[in-house]
Every structure is written in structure tokens, then in C-alpha cells.
């Protein structure tokens, strides 16, 4: 039996929030059949941003990235489903929107590497999803419920 309970972390970035793309982006994941188990509107502190992007602290773009991600509201979310981490990465597309395929979120809504509208956990980084979820959500903020669509989504 497949694991329909795999969770992944997604965050709508400040550019998408200001451009009114929140419902578009959430709708993509809903339409695909993923189950939303946590979401909030918040603004990251510098410390949270530096923790979240810690792996990039030595990169030349780090300061700009932290500045940007703390510049306005974001929507951290947790989505659940079979192979959710890999599926969501496919749906958001390549990091650089110029390389992202049309039909992906970045390929449809972004043009610049530093304004690429959405973050999602890297499926090639083992445990990144769980680590990122824990940075943004307490356990009691993630909701357990029956998802009535699942009978029609999974064999
Ligand atoms: P990801 O968001 O697709 O996982 P990462 O390599 O983890 O990509 O990079 C994190 C974020 O840092 C990217 O989404 C992008 O906004 C920004 N970024 C990555 N590489 C560059 C760069 O070379 N110049 C400017 N910004 C970058």
C-alpha cells in the first residue's frame, strides 16, 4: 500500500502574495489532489529566514534572499499525499523561472531567479520536508481529518 501520508512543506513567497497569486497557487495543489493539512499567513523574522535558508549562508545571494523573504507576508503550508515532496517539486518547476517549463508554477508565473514565487522542500534532500515543517509549524497546527476525495484519487 502506498504512503498517502507523506507531507511536504511549501511556502508562497512575498512576491506571489503581493501579486495576488495565493489562490492560484493553492488551487494548483488542490486540483492535483493533494491534501492541505496546515497553512498560515505570517511574516518571517530575520532569524527564521536565516534558519530556513541556512544552507545558502555562504552564497553571494544570501543577504538579498533573506531581505526579500522577510519583506512581506508569506504563506507557509503543509500538503500531504503519495510522493508529495517529489510531486510538488515537479509542479513548481526549476529554481530559475527562465528554465522552468511552461505549466509549472514558476514557469507560468515568474521570470526572475530572485522572485520565483514559491518555495517547496527538495525531494533530493532526505528529511528536508520534515525539517522545514518543524521550523514553521507546531504539531497541533497540523490538522488530522478524513479526505473524502481520496477514494477517487487513489486506487
Ligand atoms: P529552490 O528554491 O528551488 O529549492 P535553492 O537552490 O534552494 O532553490 O535556492 C533558494 C532560493 O534562493 C531560490 O528559490 C532563489 O529564490 C534563490 N536563489 C538561488 N540561486 C540564486 C542565485 O544564483 N541568485 C539569486 N538568487 C538565487
Short mmCIF file of C-alpha atoms and ligand atoms in Angstrom, two decimals:
data_model
loop_
_atom_site.label_atom_id
_atom_site.label_comp_id
_atom_site.label_asym_id
_atom_site.label_seq_id
_atom_site.Cartn_x
_atom_site.Cartn_y
_atom_site.Cartn_z
CA UNK A 1 0.00 0.00 0.00
CA UNK A 2 1.38 3.40 -0.94
CA UNK A 3 2.03 6.11 1.64
CA UNK A 4 -0.64 8.71 1.11
CA UNK A 5 0.52 10.44 4.31
CA UNK A 6 3.79 11.86 3.01
CA UNK A 7 3.98 15.53 3.95
CA UNK A 8 5.84 18.32 2.26
CA UNK A 9 6.47 21.96 3.06
CA UNK A 10 5.51 24.71 0.62
CA UNK A 11 5.71 28.48 1.09
CA UNK A 12 4.17 31.18 -1.06
CA UNK A 13 6.80 33.94 -1.18
CA UNK A 14 6.23 37.71 -0.73
CA UNK A 15 6.24 38.43 -4.49
CA UNK A 16 3.37 36.00 -5.14
CA UNK A 17 1.49 37.29 -2.11
CA UNK A 18 1.72 40.90 -3.32
CA UNK A 19 0.79 39.88 -6.86
CA UNK A 20 -2.44 38.21 -5.72
CA UNK A 21 -1.34 34.70 -6.67
CA UNK A 22 -2.17 32.99 -3.36
CA UNK A 23 -5.40 31.35 -4.53
CA UNK A 24 -3.88 30.39 -7.90
CA UNK A 25 -1.01 28.58 -6.23
CA UNK A 26 -3.14 26.87 -3.58
CA UNK A 27 -5.58 25.87 -6.32
CA UNK A 28 -2.85 24.07 -8.25
CA UNK A 29 -2.16 21.75 -5.33
CA UNK A 30 -5.87 21.25 -4.56
CA UNK A 31 -6.59 20.41 -8.18
CA UNK A 32 -3.76 17.88 -8.24
CA UNK A 33 -5.40 16.03 -5.34
CA UNK A 34 -3.03 16.96 -2.52
CA UNK A 35 -4.49 17.37 0.96
CA UNK A 36 -3.91 20.65 2.81
CA UNK A 37 -3.16 19.95 6.48
CA UNK A 38 -1.65 23.28 7.61
CA UNK A 39 -1.42 26.90 6.47
CA UNK A 40 -0.92 30.37 7.88
CA UNK A 41 -0.23 33.94 6.84
CA UNK A 42 2.88 35.28 8.55
CA UNK A 43 5.95 37.44 8.06
CA UNK A 44 9.31 35.83 8.72
CA UNK A 45 11.77 37.24 11.22
CA UNK A 46 15.35 37.59 10.08
CA UNK A 47 16.26 34.66 12.34
CA UNK A 48 13.59 32.37 10.82
CA UNK A 49 14.72 33.31 7.31
CA UNK A 50 18.38 32.63 8.12
CA UNK A 51 17.44 29.26 9.64
CA UNK A 52 15.28 28.30 6.68
CA UNK A 53 17.93 29.24 4.11
CA UNK A 54 20.92 28.25 6.30
CA UNK A 55 22.40 26.01 3.60
CA UNK A 56 22.94 29.13 1.45
CA UNK A 57 24.63 31.34 4.06
CA UNK A 58 27.95 31.40 2.19
CA UNK A 59 26.39 32.23 -1.17
CA UNK A 60 26.66 35.72 -2.65
CA UNK A 61 22.85 36.00 -2.95
CA UNK A 62 22.17 35.10 0.71
CA UNK A 63 21.63 38.65 2.05
CA UNK A 64 19.30 39.58 -0.82
CA UNK A 65 17.38 36.33 -0.32
CA UNK A 66 16.88 36.97 3.41
CA UNK A 67 15.94 40.60 2.70
CA UNK A 68 13.37 39.50 0.12
CA UNK A 69 11.79 36.64 2.07
CA UNK A 70 11.32 38.89 5.14
CA UNK A 71 9.97 41.82 3.08
CA UNK A 72 6.26 40.98 3.36
CA UNK A 73 3.66 38.31 4.11
CA UNK A 74 4.28 34.68 3.19
CA UNK A 75 2.02 31.61 3.33
CA UNK A 76 3.77 28.55 4.77
CA UNK A 77 1.76 25.38 4.12
CA UNK A 78 1.89 21.62 4.58
CA UNK A 79 0.49 19.39 1.84
CA UNK A 80 0.01 15.65 2.12
CA UNK A 81 -0.24 12.86 -0.47
CA UNK A 82 1.53 9.97 -2.10
CA UNK A 83 5.06 11.01 -3.11
CA UNK A 84 4.06 14.56 -2.19
CA UNK A 85 7.59 16.02 -1.92
CA UNK A 86 8.65 14.95 -5.38
CA UNK A 87 5.26 15.73 -6.94
CA UNK A 88 5.25 19.26 -5.57
CA UNK A 89 8.83 19.92 -6.73
CA UNK A 90 7.79 18.85 -10.22
CA UNK A 91 4.79 21.15 -10.06
CA UNK A 92 6.79 24.23 -9.00
CA UNK A 93 9.43 23.73 -11.71
CA UNK A 94 13.11 24.67 -11.93
CA UNK A 95 14.59 27.14 -9.42
CA UNK A 96 15.30 29.65 -12.20
CA UNK A 97 11.96 30.59 -13.79
CA UNK A 98 13.79 31.18 -17.08
CA UNK A 99 14.47 27.43 -17.12
CA UNK A 100 11.12 26.33 -15.65
CA UNK A 101 8.82 24.51 -18.06
CA UNK A 102 5.53 26.15 -19.02
CA UNK A 103 2.78 24.50 -16.99
CA UNK A 104 4.86 24.60 -13.81
CA UNK A 105 4.11 27.31 -11.26
CA UNK A 106 7.42 29.12 -11.74
CA UNK A 107 7.22 28.57 -15.49
CA UNK A 108 3.78 30.19 -15.61
CA UNK A 109 4.09 32.99 -13.04
CA UNK A 110 7.71 34.08 -12.74
CA UNK A 111 10.61 35.42 -14.81
CA UNK A 112 13.43 36.09 -12.33
CA UNK A 113 15.51 33.80 -10.11
CA UNK A 114 15.21 36.16 -7.14
CA UNK A 115 11.40 36.43 -7.49
CA UNK A 116 10.35 32.85 -8.12
CA UNK A 117 7.01 32.97 -6.23
CA UNK A 118 7.13 29.73 -4.27
CA UNK A 119 9.35 27.51 -2.15
CA UNK A 120 8.98 23.75 -1.73
CA UNK A 121 11.08 21.15 0.10
CA UNK A 122 13.74 19.48 -2.01
CA UNK A 123 12.89 15.79 -2.55
CA UNK A 124 16.57 15.03 -3.15
CA UNK A 125 17.49 16.31 0.32
CA UNK A 126 16.46 13.46 2.63
CA UNK A 127 14.30 14.72 5.50
CA UNK A 128 14.15 18.33 4.24
CA UNK A 129 10.35 18.19 4.27
CA UNK A 130 10.14 17.16 7.95
CA UNK A 131 12.82 19.67 8.98
CA UNK A 132 11.13 22.56 7.21
CA UNK A 133 7.67 21.64 8.51
CA UNK A 134 9.09 21.65 12.06
CA UNK A 135 10.60 25.13 11.53
CA UNK A 136 7.22 26.64 10.71
CA UNK A 137 4.54 24.53 12.41
CA UNK A 138 3.90 23.02 15.83
CA UNK A 139 2.32 19.53 15.71
CA UNK A 140 -1.03 20.87 16.92
CA UNK A 141 -1.20 23.27 13.96
CA UNK A 142 -1.39 20.35 11.52
CA UNK A 143 -4.92 19.02 11.17
CA UNK A 144 -5.90 15.33 11.02
CA UNK A 145 -9.07 14.74 9.00
CA UNK A 146 -10.70 12.32 6.57
CA UNK A 147 -10.14 13.43 2.99
CA UNK A 148 -13.22 12.31 1.08
CA UNK A 149 -11.57 12.75 -2.29
CA UNK A 150 -9.02 10.04 -1.54
CA UNK A 151 -11.26 7.17 -2.71
CA UNK A 152 -11.42 8.87 -6.11
CA UNK A 153 -7.75 9.80 -6.25
CA UNK A 154 -6.09 6.55 -5.20
CA UNK A 155 -6.78 3.01 -6.39
P1 LIG B 1 14.84 26.11 -4.58
O1 LIG B 1 14.07 27.30 -4.04
O2 LIG B 1 14.38 25.72 -5.96
O3 LIG B 1 14.90 24.96 -3.62
P2 LIG B 1 17.59 26.78 -3.85
O4 LIG B 1 18.81 26.41 -4.63
O5 LIG B 1 17.38 26.11 -2.51
O6 LIG B 1 16.34 26.60 -4.80
O7 LIG B 1 17.68 28.36 -3.61
C1 LIG B 1 16.83 29.02 -2.72
C2 LIG B 1 16.35 30.31 -3.32
O8 LIG B 1 17.45 31.20 -3.45
C3 LIG B 1 15.79 30.17 -4.73
O9 LIG B 1 14.42 29.81 -4.74
C4 LIG B 1 16.03 31.54 -5.31
O10 LIG B 1 14.99 32.43 -4.97
C5 LIG B 1 17.30 31.98 -4.61
N1 LIG B 1 18.48 31.75 -5.46
C6 LIG B 1 19.05 30.54 -5.75
N2 LIG B 1 20.13 30.70 -6.53
C7 LIG B 1 20.25 32.03 -6.74
C8 LIG B 1 21.20 32.82 -7.49
O11 LIG B 1 22.15 32.32 -8.11
N3 LIG B 1 20.98 34.18 -7.47
C9 LIG B 1 19.94 34.75 -6.78
N4 LIG B 1 19.05 34.04 -6.08
C10 LIG B 1 19.20 32.70 -6.05
#
